[in-house]
Coordinates of C-alpha atoms and ligand atoms in Angstrom, one line a residue:
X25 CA 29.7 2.6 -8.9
X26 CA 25.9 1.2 -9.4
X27 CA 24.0 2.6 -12.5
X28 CA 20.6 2.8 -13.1
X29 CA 18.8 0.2 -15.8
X30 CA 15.4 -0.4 -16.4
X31 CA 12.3 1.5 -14.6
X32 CA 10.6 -1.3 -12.6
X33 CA 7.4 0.6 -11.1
X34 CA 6.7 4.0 -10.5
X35 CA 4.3 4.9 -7.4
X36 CA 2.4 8.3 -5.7
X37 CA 6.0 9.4 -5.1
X38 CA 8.7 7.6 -5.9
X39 CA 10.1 5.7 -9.5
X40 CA 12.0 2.7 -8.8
X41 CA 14.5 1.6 -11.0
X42 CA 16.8 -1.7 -11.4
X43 CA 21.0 -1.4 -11.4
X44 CA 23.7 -3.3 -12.5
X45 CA 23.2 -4.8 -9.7
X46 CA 20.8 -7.3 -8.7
X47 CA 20.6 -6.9 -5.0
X48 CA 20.1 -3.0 -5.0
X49 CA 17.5 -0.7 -6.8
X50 CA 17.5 3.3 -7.3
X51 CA 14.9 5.0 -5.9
X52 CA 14.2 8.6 -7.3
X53 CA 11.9 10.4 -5.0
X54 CA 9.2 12.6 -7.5
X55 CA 7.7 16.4 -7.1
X56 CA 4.3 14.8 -6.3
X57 CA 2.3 15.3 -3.8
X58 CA -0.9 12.9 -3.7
X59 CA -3.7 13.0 -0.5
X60 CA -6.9 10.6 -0.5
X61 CA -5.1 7.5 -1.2
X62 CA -3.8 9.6 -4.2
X63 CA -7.2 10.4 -5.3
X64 CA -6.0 13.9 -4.9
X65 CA -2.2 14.9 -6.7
X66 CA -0.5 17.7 -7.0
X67 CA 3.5 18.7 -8.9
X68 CA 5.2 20.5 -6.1
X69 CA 8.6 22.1 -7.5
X70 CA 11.7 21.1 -5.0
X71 CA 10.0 18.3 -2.6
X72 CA 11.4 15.5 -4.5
X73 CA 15.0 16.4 -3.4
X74 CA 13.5 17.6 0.1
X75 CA 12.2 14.1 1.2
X76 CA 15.2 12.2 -0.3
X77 CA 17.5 14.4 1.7
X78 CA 15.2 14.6 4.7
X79 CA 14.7 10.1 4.3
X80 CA 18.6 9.8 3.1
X81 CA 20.1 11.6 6.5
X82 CA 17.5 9.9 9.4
X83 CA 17.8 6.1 7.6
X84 CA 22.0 7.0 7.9
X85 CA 21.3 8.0 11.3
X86 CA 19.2 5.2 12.5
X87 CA 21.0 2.9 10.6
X88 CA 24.1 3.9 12.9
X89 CA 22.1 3.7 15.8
X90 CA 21.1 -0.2 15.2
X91 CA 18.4 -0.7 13.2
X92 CA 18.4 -2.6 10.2
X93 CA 17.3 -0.3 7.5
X94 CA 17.3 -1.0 3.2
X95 CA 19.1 2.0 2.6
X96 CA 22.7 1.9 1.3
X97 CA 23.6 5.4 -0.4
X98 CA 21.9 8.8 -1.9
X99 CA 24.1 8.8 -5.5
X100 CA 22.5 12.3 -6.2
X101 CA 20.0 15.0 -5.1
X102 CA 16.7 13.0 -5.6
X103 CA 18.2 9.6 -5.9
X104 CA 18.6 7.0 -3.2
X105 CA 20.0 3.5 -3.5
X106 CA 18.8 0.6 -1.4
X107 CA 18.4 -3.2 -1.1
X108 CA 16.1 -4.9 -2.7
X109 CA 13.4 -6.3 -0.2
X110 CA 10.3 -8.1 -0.2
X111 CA 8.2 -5.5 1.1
X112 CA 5.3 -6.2 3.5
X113 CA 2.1 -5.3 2.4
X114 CA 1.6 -2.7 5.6
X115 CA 1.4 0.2 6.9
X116 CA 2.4 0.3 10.8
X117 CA 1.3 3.3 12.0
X118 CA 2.5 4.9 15.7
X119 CA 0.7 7.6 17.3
X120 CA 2.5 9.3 20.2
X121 CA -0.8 11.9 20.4
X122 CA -4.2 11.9 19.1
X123 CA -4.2 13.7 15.7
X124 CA -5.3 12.6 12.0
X125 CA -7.7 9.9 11.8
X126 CA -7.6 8.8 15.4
X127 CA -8.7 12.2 16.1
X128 CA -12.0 11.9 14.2
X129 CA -12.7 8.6 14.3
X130 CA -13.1 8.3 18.4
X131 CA -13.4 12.0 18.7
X132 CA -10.9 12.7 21.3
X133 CA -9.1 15.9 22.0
X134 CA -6.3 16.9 19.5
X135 CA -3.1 16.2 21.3
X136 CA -4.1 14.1 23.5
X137 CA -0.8 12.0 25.1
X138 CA -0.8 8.2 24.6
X139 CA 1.5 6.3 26.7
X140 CA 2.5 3.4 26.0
X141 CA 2.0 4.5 22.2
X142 CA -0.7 3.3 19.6
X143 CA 0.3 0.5 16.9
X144 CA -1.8 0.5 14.3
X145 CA -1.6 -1.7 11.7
X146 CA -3.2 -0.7 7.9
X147 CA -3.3 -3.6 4.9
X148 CA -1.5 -2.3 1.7
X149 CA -4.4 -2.7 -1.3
X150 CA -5.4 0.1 -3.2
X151 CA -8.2 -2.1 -4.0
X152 CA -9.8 -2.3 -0.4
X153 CA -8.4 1.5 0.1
X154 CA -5.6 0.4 2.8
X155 CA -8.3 -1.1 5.5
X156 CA -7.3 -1.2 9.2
X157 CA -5.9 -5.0 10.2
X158 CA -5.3 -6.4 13.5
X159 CA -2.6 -8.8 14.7
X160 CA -5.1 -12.1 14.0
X161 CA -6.2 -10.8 10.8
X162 CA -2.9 -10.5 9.6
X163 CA -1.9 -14.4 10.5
X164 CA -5.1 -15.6 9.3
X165 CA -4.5 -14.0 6.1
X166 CA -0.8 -15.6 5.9
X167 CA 0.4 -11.4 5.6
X168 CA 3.4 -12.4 7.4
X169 CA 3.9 -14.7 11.0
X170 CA 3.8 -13.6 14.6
X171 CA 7.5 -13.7 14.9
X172 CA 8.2 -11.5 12.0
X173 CA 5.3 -9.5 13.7
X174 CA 6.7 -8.8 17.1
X175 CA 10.1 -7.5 15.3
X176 CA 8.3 -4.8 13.6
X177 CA 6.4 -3.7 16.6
X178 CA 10.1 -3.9 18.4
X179 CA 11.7 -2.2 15.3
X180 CA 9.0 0.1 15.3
X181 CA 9.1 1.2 19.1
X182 CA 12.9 1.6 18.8
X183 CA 12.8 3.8 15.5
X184 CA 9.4 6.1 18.0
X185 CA 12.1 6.9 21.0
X186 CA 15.5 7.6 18.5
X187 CA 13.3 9.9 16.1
X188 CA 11.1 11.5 19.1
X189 CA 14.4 12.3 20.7
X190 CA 16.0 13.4 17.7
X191 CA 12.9 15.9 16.4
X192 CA 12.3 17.4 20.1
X193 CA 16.3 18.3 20.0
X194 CA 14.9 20.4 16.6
X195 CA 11.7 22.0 18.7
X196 CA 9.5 19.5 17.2
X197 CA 7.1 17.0 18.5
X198 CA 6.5 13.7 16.6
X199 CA 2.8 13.4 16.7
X200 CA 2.4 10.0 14.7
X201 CA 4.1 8.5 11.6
X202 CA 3.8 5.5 9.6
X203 CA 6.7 3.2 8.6
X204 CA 7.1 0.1 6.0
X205 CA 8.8 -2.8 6.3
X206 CA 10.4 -5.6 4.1
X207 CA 12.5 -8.6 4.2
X208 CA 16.0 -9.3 2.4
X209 CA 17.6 -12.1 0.6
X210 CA 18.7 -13.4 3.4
X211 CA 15.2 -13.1 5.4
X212 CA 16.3 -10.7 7.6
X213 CA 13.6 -7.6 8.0
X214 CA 14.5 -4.2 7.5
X215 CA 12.8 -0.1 7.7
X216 CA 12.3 0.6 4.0
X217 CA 10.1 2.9 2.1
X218 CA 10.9 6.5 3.0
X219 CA 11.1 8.6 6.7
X220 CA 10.2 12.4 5.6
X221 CA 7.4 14.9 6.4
X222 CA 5.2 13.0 4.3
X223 CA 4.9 10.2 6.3
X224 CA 5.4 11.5 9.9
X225 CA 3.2 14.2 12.0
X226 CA 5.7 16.8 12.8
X227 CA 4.2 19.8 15.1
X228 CA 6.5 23.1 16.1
X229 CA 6.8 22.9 20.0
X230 CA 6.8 26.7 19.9
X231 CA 4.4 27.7 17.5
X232 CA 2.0 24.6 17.3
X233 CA 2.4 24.6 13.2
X234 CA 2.4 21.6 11.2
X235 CA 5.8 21.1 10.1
X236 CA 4.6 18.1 7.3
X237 CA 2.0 17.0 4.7
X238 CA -1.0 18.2 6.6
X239 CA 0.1 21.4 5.2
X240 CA -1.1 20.3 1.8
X241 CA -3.6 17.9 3.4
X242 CA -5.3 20.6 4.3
X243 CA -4.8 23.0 2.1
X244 CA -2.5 25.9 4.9
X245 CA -0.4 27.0 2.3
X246 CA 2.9 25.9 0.3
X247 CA 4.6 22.6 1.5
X248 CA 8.2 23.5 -0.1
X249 CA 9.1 26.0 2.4
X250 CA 8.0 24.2 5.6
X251 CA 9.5 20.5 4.3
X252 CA 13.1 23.0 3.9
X253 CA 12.7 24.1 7.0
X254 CA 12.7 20.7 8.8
X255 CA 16.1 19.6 6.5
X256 CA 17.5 22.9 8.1
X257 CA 16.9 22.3 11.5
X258 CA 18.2 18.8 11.2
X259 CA 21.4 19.5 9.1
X260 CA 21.9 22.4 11.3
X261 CA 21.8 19.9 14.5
X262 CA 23.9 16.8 12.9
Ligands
5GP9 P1 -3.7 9.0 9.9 O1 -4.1 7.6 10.1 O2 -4.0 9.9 11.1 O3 -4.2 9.6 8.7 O4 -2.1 9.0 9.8 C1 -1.2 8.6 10.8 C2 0.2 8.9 10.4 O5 0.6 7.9 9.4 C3 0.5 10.2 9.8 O6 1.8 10.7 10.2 C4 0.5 10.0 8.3 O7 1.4 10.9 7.6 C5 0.9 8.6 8.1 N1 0.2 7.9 7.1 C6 -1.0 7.2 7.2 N2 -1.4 6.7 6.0 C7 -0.4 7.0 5.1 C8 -0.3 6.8 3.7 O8 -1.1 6.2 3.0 N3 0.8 7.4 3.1 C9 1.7 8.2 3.9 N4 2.8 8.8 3.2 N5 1.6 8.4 5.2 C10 0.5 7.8 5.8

């Protein structure tokens, strides 16, 4: 069984910790929630164990499907263990529908359909506040190389139609989201980070309600309730 040793780093949400063993580290996903590149952070009783369980059961369930994902096991309620990974410094963003900062920055209507769907790439430095990066930039800056590149825009596209299929057989519409990446050992790439409501645009096909962070992004009311509801649906649909 892996124990947990030393805390390494703790982030916005998450403390991650070393084990007795050196390829894996435990994950322990925090009652935080932060908005404004965290400028804005808030203790939110329960969501801790929501996103783990939520991030624990679709990583399992793409994992099974194909893709190569860090995750290995979820030891406890808010605990995940995974392999240790190089992680890229970005954010790849997919936007099925205009929503979020597409929305106001080219002022199209809410919901509007994009196919094929938008990659967007965003370069991980609190510094610089995340700033937009396109493919060039990213080579010229030695991020990572164009190989590596067009496996996460593959990987990417393949995790869009499993986890659009999987949320519309729940009623729910997967607006955007925004997945990390990192490499092994081995130099083989790999999903990592975390796949919840806090990272994915989730919208009710019957009722229209946000069914993620916007909740608290925007101040509609308690986020607890609505991230249980979309662990219900998807345990209740395994
Ligand atoms: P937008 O660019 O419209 O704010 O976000 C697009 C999608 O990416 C949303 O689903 C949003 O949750 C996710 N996203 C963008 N930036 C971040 C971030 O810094 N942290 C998290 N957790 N999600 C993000």
């Amino acid at each position: 069984m892996t124990t947990k040793k030393a805390v390494l780093l703790t982030g916005k949400a998450k403390r991650v910790s070393t084990t007795d063993d050196p390829e894996l580290l435990w994950v322990e996903y925090l009652d935080q929630a932060t908005a404004l590149n965290g400028k804005r952070k808030e203790a939110i009783a329960g969501k801790g164990k929501l996103n783990l369980q939520i991030s624990a059961l679709l990583f399992a369930e793409l994992k099974a499907a194909g893709i190569p994902t860090h995750f290995v096991s979820a030891p406890d309620d808010d605990s995940m263990i995974v392999k240790r990974a190089q992680m890229l410094p970005l954010e790849v963003v997919l936007r099925n529908y205009a929503s979020g900062h597409f929305e106001t920055k080219f002022h199209v209507e809410h919901m509007r359909p994009f196919t094929p769907a938008i990659h967007e790439y965003y370069f991980k430095s609190d510094a610089l506040d995340d700033p937009f990066i396109n493919n060039d930039q990213i080579l010229a800056l030695g991020i990572t190389d164009a190989d590596t590149l067009a496996t996460v825009r593959h990987l990417t596209d393949r995790v869009n139609e499993l986890l659009t299929a999987r949320f519309a057989g729940i009623g729910i519409t997967l607006v955007d989201f925004k997945l990390e990446f990192g490499t092994l050992a081995d130099g083989s790439l790999v999903l990592a980070d975390e796949l919840s409501p806090d990272n994915f645009r989730l919208v009710d096909k019957d009722t229209g309600a946000s069914l993620d962070k916007d909740v608290f992004r925007k101040h509609e009311g308690d986020l607890q309730p609505v991230y249980a509801e979309v662990l219900r649906r998807l345990q209740a649909s395994k």
